XYZ file of C-alpha atoms in Angstrom:
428
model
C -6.726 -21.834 -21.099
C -8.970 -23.587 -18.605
C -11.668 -22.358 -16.202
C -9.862 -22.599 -12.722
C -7.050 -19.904 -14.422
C -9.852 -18.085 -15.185
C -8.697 -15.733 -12.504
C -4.687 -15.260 -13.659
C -6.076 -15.553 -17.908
C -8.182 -12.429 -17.153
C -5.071 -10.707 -15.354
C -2.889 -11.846 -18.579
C -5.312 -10.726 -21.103
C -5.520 -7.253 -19.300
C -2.012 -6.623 -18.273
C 0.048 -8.999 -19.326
C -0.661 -10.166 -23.427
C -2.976 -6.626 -24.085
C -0.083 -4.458 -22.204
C 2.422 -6.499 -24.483
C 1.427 -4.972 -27.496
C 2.384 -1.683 -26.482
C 5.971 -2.622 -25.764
C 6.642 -1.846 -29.521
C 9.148 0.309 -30.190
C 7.836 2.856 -32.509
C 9.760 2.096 -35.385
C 8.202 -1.558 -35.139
C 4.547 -0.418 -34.733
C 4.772 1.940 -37.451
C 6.729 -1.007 -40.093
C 3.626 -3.183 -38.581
C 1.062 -1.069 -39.967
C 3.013 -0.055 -43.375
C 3.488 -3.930 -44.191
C 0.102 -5.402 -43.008
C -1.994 -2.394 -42.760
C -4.542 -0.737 -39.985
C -6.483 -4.177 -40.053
C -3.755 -6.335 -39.783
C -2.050 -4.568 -37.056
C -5.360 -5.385 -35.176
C -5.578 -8.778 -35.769
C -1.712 -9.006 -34.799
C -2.703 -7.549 -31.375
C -5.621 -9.350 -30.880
C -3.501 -12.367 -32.061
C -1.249 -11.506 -28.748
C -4.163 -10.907 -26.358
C -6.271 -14.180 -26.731
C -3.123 -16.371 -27.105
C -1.743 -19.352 -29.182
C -5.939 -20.949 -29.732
C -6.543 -17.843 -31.203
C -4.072 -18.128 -34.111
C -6.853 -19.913 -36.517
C -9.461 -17.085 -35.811
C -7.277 -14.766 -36.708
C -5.070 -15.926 -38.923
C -2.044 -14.150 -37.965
C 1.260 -15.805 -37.949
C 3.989 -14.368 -34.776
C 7.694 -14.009 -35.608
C 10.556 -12.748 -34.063
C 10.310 -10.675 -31.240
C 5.953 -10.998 -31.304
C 6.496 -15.111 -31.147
C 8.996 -14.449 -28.280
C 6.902 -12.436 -26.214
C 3.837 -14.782 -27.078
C 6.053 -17.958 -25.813
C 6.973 -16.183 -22.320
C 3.164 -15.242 -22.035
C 2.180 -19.044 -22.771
C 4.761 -21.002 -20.445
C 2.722 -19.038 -17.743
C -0.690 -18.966 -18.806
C -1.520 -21.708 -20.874
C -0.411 -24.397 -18.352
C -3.929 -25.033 -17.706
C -2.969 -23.190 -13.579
C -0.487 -26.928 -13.452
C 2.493 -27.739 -11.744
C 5.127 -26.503 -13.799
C 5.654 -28.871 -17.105
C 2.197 -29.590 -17.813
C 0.479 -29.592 -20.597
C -1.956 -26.911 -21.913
C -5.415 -27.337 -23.572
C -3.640 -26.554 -27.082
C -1.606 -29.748 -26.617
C 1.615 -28.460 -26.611
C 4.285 -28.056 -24.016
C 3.492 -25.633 -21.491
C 4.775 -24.145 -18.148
C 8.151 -23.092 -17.233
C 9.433 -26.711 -15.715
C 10.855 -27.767 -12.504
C 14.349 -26.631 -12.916
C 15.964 -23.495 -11.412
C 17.406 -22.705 -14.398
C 14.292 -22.626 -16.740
C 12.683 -20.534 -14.729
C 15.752 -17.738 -14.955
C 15.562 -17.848 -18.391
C 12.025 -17.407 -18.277
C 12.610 -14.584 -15.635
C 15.246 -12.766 -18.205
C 12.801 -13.161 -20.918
C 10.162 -11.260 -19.468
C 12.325 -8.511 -18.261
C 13.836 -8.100 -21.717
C 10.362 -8.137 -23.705
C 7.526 -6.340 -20.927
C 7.831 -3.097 -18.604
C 8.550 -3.330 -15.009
C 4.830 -3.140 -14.422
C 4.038 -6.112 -15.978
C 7.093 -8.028 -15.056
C 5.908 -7.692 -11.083
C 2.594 -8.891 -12.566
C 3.580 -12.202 -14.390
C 5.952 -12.971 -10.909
C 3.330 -12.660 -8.964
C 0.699 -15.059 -11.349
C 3.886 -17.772 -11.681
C 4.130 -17.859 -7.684
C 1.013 -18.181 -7.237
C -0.121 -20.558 -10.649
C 2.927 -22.654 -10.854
C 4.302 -23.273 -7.265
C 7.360 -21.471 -7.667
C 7.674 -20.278 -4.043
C 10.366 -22.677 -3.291
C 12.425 -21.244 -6.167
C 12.885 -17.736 -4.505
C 14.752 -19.556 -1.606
C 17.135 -20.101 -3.781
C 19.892 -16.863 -3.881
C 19.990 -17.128 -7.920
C 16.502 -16.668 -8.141
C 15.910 -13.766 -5.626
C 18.875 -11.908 -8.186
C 17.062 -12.622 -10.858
C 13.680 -11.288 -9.913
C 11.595 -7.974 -9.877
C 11.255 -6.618 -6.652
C 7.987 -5.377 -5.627
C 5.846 -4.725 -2.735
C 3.627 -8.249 -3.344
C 7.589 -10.185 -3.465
C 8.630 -8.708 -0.317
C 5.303 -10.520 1.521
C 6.033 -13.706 -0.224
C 9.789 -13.539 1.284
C 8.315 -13.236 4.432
C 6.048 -15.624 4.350
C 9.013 -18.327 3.555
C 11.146 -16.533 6.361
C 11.104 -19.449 8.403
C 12.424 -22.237 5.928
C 14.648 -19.992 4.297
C 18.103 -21.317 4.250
C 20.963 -19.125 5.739
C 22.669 -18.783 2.283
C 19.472 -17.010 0.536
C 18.780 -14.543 3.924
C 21.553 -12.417 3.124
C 19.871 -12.168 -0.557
C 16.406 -11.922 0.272
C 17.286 -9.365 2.778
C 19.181 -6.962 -0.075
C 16.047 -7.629 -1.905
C 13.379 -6.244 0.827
C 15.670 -3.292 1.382
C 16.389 -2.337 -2.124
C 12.431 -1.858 -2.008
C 11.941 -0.695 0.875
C 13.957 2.382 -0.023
C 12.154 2.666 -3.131
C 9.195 3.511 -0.952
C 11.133 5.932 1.382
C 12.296 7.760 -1.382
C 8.587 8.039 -2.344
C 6.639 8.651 0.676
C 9.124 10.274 3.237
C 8.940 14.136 2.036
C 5.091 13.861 1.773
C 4.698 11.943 5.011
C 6.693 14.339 6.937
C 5.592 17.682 5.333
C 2.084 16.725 6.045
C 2.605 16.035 9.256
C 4.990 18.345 10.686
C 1.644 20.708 9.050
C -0.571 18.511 11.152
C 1.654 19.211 14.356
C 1.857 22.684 13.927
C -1.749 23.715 13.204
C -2.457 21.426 16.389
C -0.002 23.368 19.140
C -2.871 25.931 18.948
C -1.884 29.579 21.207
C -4.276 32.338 22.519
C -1.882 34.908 20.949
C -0.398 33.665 18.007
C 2.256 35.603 16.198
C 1.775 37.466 12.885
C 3.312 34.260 11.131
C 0.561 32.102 12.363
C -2.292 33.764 12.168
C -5.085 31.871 10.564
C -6.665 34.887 8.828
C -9.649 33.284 7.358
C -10.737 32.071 10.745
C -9.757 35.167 12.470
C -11.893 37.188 9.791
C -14.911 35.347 9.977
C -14.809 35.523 13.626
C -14.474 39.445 13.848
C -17.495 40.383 11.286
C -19.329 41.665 14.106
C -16.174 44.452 14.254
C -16.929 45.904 10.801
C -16.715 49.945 10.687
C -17.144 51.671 7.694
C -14.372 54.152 7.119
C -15.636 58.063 7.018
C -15.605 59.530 3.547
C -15.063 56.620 1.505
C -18.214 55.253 -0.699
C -18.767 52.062 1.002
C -15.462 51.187 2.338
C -14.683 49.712 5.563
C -12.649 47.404 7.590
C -12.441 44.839 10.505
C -11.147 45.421 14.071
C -9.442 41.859 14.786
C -10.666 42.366 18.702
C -9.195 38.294 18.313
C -6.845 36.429 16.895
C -7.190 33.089 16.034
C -4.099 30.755 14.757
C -1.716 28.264 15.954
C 1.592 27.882 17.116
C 4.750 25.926 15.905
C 5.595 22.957 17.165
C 8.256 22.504 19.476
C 10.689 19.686 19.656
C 8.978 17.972 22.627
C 6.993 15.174 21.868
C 3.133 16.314 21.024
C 1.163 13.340 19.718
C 1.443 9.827 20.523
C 1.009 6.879 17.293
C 0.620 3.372 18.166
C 0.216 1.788 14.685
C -1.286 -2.051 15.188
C -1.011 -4.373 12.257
C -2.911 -7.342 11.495
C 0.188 -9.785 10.231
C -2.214 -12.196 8.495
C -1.005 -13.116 5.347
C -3.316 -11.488 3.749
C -2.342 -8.508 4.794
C 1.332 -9.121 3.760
C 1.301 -6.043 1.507
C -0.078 -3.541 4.284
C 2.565 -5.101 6.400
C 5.594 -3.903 4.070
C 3.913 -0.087 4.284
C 3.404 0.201 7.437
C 6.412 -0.891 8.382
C 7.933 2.047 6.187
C 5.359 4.543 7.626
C 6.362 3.701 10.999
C 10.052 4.361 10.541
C 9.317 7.470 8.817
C 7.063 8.607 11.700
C 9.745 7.638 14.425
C 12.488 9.770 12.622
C 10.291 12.751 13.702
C 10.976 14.357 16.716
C 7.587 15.699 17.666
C 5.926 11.964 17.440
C 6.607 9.348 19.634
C 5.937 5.826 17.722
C 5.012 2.419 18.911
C 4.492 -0.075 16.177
C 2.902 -3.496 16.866
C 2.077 -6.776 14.977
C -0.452 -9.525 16.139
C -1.918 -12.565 14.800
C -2.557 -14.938 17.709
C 0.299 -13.406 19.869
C 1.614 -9.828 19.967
C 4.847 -8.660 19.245
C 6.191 -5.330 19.672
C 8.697 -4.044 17.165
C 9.104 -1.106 18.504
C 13.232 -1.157 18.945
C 13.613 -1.648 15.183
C 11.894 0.846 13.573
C 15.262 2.752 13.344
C 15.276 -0.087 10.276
C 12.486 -0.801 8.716
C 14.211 -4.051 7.048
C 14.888 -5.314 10.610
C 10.704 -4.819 11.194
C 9.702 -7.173 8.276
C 11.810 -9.768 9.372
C 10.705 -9.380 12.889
C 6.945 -10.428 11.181
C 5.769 -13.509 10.408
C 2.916 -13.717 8.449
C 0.169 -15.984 8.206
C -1.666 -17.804 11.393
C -4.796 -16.552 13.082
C -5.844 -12.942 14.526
C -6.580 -11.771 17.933
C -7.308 -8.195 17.490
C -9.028 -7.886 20.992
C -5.558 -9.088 22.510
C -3.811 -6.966 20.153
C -5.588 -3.780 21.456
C -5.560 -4.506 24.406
C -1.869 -4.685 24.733
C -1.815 -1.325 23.172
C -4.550 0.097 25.715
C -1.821 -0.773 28.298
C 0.873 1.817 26.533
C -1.255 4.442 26.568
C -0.222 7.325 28.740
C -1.671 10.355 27.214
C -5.060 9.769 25.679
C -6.293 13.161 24.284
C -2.698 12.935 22.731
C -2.505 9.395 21.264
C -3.546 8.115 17.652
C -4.044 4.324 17.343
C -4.175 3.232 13.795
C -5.701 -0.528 13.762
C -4.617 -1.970 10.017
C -6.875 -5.231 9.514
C -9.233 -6.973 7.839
C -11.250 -7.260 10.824
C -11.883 -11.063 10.469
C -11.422 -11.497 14.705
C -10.946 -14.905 16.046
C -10.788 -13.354 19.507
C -13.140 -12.213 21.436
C -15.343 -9.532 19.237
C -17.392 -7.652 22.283
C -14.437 -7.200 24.236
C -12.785 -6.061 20.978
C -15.817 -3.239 20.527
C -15.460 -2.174 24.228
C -11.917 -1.414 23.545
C -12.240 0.470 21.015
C -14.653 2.694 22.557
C -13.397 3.146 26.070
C -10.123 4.514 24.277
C -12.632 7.004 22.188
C -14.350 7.691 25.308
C -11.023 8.843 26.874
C -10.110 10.847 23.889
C -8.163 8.767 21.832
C -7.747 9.473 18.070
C -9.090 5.693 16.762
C -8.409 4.823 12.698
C -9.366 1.774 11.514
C -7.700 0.829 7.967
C -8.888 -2.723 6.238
C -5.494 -2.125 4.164
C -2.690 -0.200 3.677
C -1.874 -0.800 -0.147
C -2.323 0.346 -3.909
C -4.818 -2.765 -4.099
C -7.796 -1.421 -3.186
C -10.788 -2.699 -0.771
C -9.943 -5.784 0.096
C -12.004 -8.990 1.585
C -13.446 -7.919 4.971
C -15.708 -8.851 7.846
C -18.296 -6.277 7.525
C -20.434 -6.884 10.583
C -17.363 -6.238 12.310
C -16.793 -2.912 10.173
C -20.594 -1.579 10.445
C -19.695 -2.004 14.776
C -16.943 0.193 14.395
C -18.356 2.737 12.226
C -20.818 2.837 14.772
C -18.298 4.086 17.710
C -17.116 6.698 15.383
C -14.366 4.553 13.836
C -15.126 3.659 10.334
C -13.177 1.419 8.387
C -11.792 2.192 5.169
C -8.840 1.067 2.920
C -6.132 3.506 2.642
C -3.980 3.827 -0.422
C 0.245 4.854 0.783
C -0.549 8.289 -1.295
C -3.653 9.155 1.207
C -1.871 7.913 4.655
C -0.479 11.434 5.342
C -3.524 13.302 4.918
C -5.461 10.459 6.845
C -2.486 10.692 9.471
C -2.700 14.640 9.437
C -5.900 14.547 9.727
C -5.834 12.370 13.437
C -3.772 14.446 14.686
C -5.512 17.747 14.001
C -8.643 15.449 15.426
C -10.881 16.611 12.309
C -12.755 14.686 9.996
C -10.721 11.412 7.827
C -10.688 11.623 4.681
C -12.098 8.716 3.458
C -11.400 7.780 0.057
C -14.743 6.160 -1.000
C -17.874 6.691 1.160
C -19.323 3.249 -0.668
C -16.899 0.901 0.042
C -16.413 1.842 3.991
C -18.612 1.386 6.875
């Protein structure tokens, strides 16, 4: 293993070679430890974290389904981060080779010995360490693969030199995931925010349903009477009421989500794009969704399919996010009504002051601003901070935003109270 894989040999040794150990069955882990014992169960699975240059050290020997595993984890990571058939620092023949149908063995391998989990991680570490992009525009690879989140941006991303006989492939592929997240987020997304809606329509008189009676309590102590003849016992005149009314099916809040379609915000893309057909199917929201690098494109017409949205994208190129506002400043018709939800890194290549006085003439007028740096299980990603402090200083403060937390953080807009940000160190 060489230095410039340090990155991806980390990544193996965590969740890849370390995780592999545990894809025993239990029958095999417990004839491991009768045959070699506690100690030489360890030095088996330290044998299959470090990799083949460890097999001296430890002087454990892999067979069978252990030397299988341990050959799938080395024609990734000990090709020294090559093209595919190079040569690792062991010597021996590493990588998964040029040929289309190397790498499907190599993809069957892996889903026969690791969990789905790590499966999506080795893809991802092969794209990106071996060069095998230009493999997945082939329609027997795309079948062959894991779909994930992180596989539907790198589709995208090769949208434009994909042949016509792998779209129709790559297409089932970003829609067989992209209904894995609907099934996941929908009920929460729309529970939360029909919530949201309601508690929002507040009413002067609400009915006995809706009364918030916490609120209503605490603002009626002054209306305490103590009851005659009993010890200490009282009660409260509610002189008011305080609640909120349902919803009705008119429209109540405008959502203009605006994504950054940088590539590296491929990920974020593939959510938002969900979240914004999920928000559209509800009746009380009216949703515009818009992507921007350089140019803007709206994509609003297609969020009745979220599949048809992804494709509309094309990710990479540069970012204009004072253009992109300022296209969305144009659609906005109802201000103390409207939510914009800015997802970017904030790395502008526009013009940044004009950017800042968007952003707070549509506070100024009463507009609900978010800013997200991401939209995706990965965490805080790379970000221009001066460009984060600015906003936290209008009152927008930027924050990554796992797909779990986007309802509340959504729910919380509309209600216009306070975001819940995840992580008060990592935002500004």
């Amino acid at each position: 293993m060489t230095t410039d894989g340090a990155t991806a040999t980390d990544r193996a040794t965590d969740t890849g070679r370390a995780t592999a150990t545990g894809t025993d069955t239990d029958r095999d882990r417990d004839k491991a430890t009768d045959t070699k014992g506690e100690a030489g169960e360890r030095l088996r699975r330290w044998r299959m974290v470090l990799g083949a240059d460890s097999a001296e050290s430890t002087g454990c020997t892999l067979t069978g389904r252990d030397a299988a595993m341990d050959g799938a984890l080395t024609a990734l990571y000990e090709g020294g981060g090559r093209q595919p058939g190079g040569r690792g620092r062991s010597g021996r023949s590493a990588g998964l080779g040029a040929s289309a149908p190397s790498v499907a063995r190599w993809l069957g391998d892996i889903r026969t010995y690791f969990p789905s989990s790590v499966v999506q991680v080795m893809q991802r570490d092969a794209i990106d360490r071996l060069g095998l992009s230009t493999l997945l525009l082939e329609p027997e690879m795309l079948e062959a693969v894991e779909a994930d989140v992180h596989l539907v941006g790198t589709l995208l991303s090769l949208n434009k030199v994909m042949p016509e006989t792998t779209k129709e492939t790559a297409r089932a592929v970003v829609r067989k995931v992209v209904e894995q997240l609907e099934n996941r987020l929908t009920s929460r997304t729309r529970a939360a925010l029909t919530g949201a809606l309601d508690r929002s329509a507040k009413v002067s008189r609400p009915r006995h349903h809706d009364i918030d009676w916490n609120r209503t309590i605490r603002a009626n102590l002054k209306n305490y009477l103590t009851l005659p003849g009993e010890d200490g016992a009282g009660t409260i005149v509610p002189e008011r009421l305080i609640g909120y009314g349902r919803a009705a099916q008119s429209v109540k809040k405008d959502v203009i989500l605006c994504i950054d379609q940088s590539g590296s915000m491929a990920a974020s893309v593939v959510y938002a794009s969900v979240f914004g057909a999920v928000l559209a199917s509800m009746r009380a929201l009216r949703t515009r969704l818009v992507v921007f690098d350089t140019a803007v494109v709206d994509l609003t017409d297609q969020l009745d399919d979220p599949v048809d949205v992804l494709f509309g994208t094309q990710l990479g190129g540069g970012t204009d996010i004072n253009r992109a506002l300022a296209y969305c400043q144009s659609r906005i018709t109802r201000p103390a009504d409207t939510v914009v939800v800015l997802i970017s890194d904030l790395y502008e290549g526009g013009i940044r002051n004009e950017m800042l006085k968007r952003v707070a003439a549509m506070k100024a007028s009463g507009v609900q601003f978010v800013t997200l740096l991401a939209l995706s299980d990965e965490g805080a990603p790379a970000y221009d901070r001066d460009h984060a402090t600015a906003l936290s200083a209008l009152g927008a403060p930027a924050f990554a935003c796992t797909p779990d937390l986007f309802p509340e953080v959504m729910a919380a807009a509309i209600e216009k109270r306070a975001l819940p940000i995840p992580d008060k160190e990592t935002h500004q």
